[in-house]
C-alpha positions as a printed Julia matrix, in Angstrom:
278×3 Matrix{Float64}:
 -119.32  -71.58   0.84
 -119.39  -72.06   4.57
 -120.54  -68.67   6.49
 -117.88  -68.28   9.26
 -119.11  -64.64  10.5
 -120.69  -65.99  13.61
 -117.94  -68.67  13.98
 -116.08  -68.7   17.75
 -112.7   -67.62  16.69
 -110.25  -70.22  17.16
 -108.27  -71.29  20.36
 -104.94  -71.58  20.36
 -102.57  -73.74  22.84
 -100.02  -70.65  23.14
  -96.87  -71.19  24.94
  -96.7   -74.35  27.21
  -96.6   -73.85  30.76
  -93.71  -74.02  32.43
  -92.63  -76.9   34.74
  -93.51  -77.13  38.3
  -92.17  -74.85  41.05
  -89.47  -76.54  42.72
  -87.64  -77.84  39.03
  -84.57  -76.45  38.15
  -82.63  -76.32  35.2
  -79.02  -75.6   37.2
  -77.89  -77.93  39.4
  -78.61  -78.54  42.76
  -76.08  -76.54  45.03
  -75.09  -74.14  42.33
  -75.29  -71.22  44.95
  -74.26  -73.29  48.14
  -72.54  -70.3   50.28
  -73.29  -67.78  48.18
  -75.13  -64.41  49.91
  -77.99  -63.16  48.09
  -79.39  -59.62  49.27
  -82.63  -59.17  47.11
  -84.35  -55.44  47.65
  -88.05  -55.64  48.0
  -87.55  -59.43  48.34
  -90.38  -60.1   51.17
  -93.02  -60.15  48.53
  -94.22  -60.39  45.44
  -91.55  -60.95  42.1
  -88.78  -60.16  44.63
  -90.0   -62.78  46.66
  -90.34  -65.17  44.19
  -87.12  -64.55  42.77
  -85.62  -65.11  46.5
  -87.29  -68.3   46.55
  -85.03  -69.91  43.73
  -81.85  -68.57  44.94
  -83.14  -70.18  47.72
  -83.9   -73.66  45.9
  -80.61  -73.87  44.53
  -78.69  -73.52  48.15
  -78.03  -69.73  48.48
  -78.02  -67.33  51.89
  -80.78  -65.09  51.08
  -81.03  -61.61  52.54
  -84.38  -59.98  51.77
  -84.39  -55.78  52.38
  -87.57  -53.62  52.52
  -88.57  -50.47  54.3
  -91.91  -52.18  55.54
  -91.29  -54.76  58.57
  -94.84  -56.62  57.01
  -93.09  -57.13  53.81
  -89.99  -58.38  55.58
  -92.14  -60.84  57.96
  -93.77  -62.2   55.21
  -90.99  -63.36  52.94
  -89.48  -64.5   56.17
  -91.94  -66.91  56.61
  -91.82  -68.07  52.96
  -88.28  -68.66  53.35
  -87.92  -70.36  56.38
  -91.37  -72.52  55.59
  -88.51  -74.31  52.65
  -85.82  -74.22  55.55
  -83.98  -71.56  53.62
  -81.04  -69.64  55.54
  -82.14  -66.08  55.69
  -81.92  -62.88  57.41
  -84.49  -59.99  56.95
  -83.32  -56.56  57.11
  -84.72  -53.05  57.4
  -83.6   -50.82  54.69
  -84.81  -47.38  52.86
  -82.87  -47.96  49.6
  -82.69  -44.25  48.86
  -80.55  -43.47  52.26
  -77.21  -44.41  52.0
  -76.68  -44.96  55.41
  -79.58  -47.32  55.8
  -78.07  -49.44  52.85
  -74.54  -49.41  54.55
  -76.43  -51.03  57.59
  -77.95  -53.6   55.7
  -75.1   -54.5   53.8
  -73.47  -54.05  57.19
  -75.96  -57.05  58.99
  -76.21  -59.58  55.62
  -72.17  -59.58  55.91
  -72.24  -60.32  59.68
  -75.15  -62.96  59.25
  -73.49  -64.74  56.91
  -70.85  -63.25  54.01
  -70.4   -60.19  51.91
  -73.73  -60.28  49.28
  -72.23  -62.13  46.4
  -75.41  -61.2   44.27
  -77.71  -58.19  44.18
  -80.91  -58.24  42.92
  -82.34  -54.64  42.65
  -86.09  -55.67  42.73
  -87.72  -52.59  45.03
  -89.33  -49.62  43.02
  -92.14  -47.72  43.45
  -95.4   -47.14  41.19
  -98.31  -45.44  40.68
 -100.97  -44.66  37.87
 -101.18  -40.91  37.17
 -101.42  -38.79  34.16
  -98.33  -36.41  33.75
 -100.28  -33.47  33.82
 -101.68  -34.64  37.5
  -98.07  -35.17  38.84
  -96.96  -33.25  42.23
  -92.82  -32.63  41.91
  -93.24  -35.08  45.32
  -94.57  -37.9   43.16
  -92.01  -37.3   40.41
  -89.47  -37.29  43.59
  -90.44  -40.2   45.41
  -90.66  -42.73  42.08
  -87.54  -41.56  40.77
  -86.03  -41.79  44.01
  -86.47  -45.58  44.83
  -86.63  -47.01  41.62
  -83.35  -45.24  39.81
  -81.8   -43.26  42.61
  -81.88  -46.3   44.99
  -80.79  -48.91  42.57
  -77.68  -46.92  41.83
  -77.29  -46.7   45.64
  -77.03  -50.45  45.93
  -75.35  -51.08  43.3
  -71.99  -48.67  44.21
  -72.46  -49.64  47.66
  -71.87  -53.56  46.52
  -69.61  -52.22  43.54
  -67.0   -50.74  46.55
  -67.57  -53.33  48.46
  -66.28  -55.95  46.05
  -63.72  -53.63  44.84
  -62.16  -53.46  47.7
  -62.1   -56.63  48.5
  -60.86  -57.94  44.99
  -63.95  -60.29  44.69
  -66.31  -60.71  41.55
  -69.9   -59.88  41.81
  -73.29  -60.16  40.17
  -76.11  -57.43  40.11
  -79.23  -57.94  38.64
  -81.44  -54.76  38.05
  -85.74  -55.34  37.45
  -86.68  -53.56  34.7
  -89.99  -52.85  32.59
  -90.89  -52.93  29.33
  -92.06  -49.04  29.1
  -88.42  -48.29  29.75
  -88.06  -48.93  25.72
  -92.2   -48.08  24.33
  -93.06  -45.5   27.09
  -95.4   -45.94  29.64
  -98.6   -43.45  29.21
  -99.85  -42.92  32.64
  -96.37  -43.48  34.54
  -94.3   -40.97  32.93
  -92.24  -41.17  36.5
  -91.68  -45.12  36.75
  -90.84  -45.36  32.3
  -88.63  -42.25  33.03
  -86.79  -44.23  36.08
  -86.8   -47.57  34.51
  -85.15  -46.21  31.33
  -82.72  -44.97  33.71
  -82.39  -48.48  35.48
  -81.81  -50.01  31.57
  -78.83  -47.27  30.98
  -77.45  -48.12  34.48
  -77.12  -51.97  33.27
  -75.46  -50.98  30.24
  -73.12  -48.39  31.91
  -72.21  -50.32  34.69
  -71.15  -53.28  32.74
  -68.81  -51.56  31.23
  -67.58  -49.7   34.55
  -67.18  -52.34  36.37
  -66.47  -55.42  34.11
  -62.59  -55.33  34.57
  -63.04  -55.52  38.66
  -65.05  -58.79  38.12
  -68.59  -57.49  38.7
  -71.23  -58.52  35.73
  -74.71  -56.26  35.67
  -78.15  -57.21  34.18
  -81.38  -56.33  33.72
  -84.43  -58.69  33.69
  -87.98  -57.14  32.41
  -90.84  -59.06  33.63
  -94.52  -59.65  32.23
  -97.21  -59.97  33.56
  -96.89  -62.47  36.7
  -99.59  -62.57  38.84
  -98.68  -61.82  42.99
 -100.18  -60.23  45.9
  -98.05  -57.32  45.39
  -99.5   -55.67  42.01
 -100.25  -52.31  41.56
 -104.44  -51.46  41.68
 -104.19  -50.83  37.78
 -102.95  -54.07  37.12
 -105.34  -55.85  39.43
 -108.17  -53.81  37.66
 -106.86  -54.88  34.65
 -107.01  -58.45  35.36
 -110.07  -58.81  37.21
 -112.32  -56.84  34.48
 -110.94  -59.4   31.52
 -111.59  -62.87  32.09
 -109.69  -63.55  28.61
 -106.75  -61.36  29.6
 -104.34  -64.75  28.51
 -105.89  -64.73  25.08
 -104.68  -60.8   24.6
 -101.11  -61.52  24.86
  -98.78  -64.16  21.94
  -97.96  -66.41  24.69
 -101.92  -67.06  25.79
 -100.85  -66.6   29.04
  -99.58  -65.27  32.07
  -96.11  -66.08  33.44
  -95.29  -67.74  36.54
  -92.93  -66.76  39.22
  -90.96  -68.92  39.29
  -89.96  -68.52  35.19
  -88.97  -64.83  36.84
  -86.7   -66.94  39.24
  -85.22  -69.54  37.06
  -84.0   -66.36  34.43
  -82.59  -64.53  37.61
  -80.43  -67.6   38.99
  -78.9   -68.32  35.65
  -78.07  -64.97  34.8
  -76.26  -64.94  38.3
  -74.96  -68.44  37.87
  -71.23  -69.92  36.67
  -72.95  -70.61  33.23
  -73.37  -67.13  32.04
  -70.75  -65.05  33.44
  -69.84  -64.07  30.28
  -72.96  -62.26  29.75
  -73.38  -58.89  31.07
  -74.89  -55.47  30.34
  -78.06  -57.32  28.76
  -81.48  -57.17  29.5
  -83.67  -60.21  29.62
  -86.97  -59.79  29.07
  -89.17  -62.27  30.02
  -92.97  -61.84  29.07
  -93.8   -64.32  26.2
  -93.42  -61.61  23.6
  -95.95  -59.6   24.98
  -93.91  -56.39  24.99
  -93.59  -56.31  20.97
């Protein structure tokens, strides 16, 4: 019998990676005139997401409190030739979202899609948690994705013209999240919203859905997730797919779910994470 104790354990191939940034699977112009105001878009997943709308012909409108956030997804835009606009906007005032709403309309049409991308998030045991901390999570990530999303909701209504939001989820929204009691709690929240929504506002024409992302490596993760990664070198082997995602996989899920070719889906939830969340 062959003694296999000390044996390397096998290595698998795991999911094959994805093709190269720039591919598409919809067709070229699918989004041609279409206004796309993404919250949180100058960096990171909202960012990347932008980038595909982008891709596939749309007017992109990228919102964010911080004018360094907004400068640099400027310049990732425009560096592709990308129409786009950057505005200024604190997603839990509702005057500062009728403003931005307000400028992408006058820069170039009424926001045809909404992608509610901008949370907040920090590690912190529940125990530890000022009422300010519980505020201020619960505030951007739930409070100001309903904000946005009733603000484009009337806006549509009124004008008689269908609509597609998009909420980002997390996974911890269904398993708990252990150390964010204040983001799981909001992101649940966001889930309901997709679910509720749908159903509100399905008969005026406006579709909502969720997308959960994985773990996709950008500039803007949180310090517990960069800890995370940069203490395990094998981090892809932990996870069914053997490894991380790639923006642009975020992107591609976000422009069909927006697209002509699945407007008959709404109040789902993608998730998108190689199976990683089961």
């Amino acid at each position: 019998m062959t003694d296999t104790t000390n044996s390397p354990a096998p290595r698998y191939p795991g999911l094959p990676q994805p093709p190269a940034v720039g591919s598409s699977a919809l067709q070229p112009g699918t989004f041609d005139g279409v206004t796309v105001f993404v919250t949180g878009g100058g960096t990171g997943l909202g960012k990347g997401i932008a980038l595909e709308f982008a891709r596939l012909g749309a007017n992109i409108v990228i919102a964010s409190r911080k004018p360094e956030h907004l400068d640099a997804g400027l310049e990732a835009l425009q560096s592709m030739g990308a129409p786009c606009v950057a505005v200024q906007c604190d997603i839990r005032d509702q005057d500062s979202i009728v403003a931005a709403f307000d400028e992408a309309t006058k820069a170039f049409a009424m926001p045809t899609v909404l992608i509610n991308n901008a949370a907040a998030n920090f590690p912190v045991p529940a125990e530890d948690m000022s009422p300010n901390a519980w505020r201020t999570v619960v505030d951007i990530t739930l409070t100001g994705t309903f904000l946005c999303s009733r603000e484009f909701a009337r806006r549509h209504m009124a004008a008689g013209t269908p609509g597609s939001i998009i909420n980002v989820g997390a996974s911890y929204a269904w398993t708990g999240g252990p150390g964010f009691a204040h983001s799981a709690a909001a992101k649940a929240g966001v889930k309901n919203l997709v679910e509720t929504l749908a159903v509100e506002w399905g008969p005026y024409g406006i579709q909502v859905n969720g997308l959960v992302p994985g773990l996709f490596p950008h500039e803007d993760m949180t310090s517990d997730i960069k800890g995370n990664l940069g203490n395990l070198n094998d981090k892809d082997d932990r996870q069914p797919a053997m490894r991380v995602g790639q923006r642009q996989e975020l992107g591609w899920a976000a422009t069909f779910l927006a697209s002509p070719y699945a407007q008959f889906i709404s109040g789902h939830t993608l998730v998108v994470d190689g199976a990683n969340w089961q």
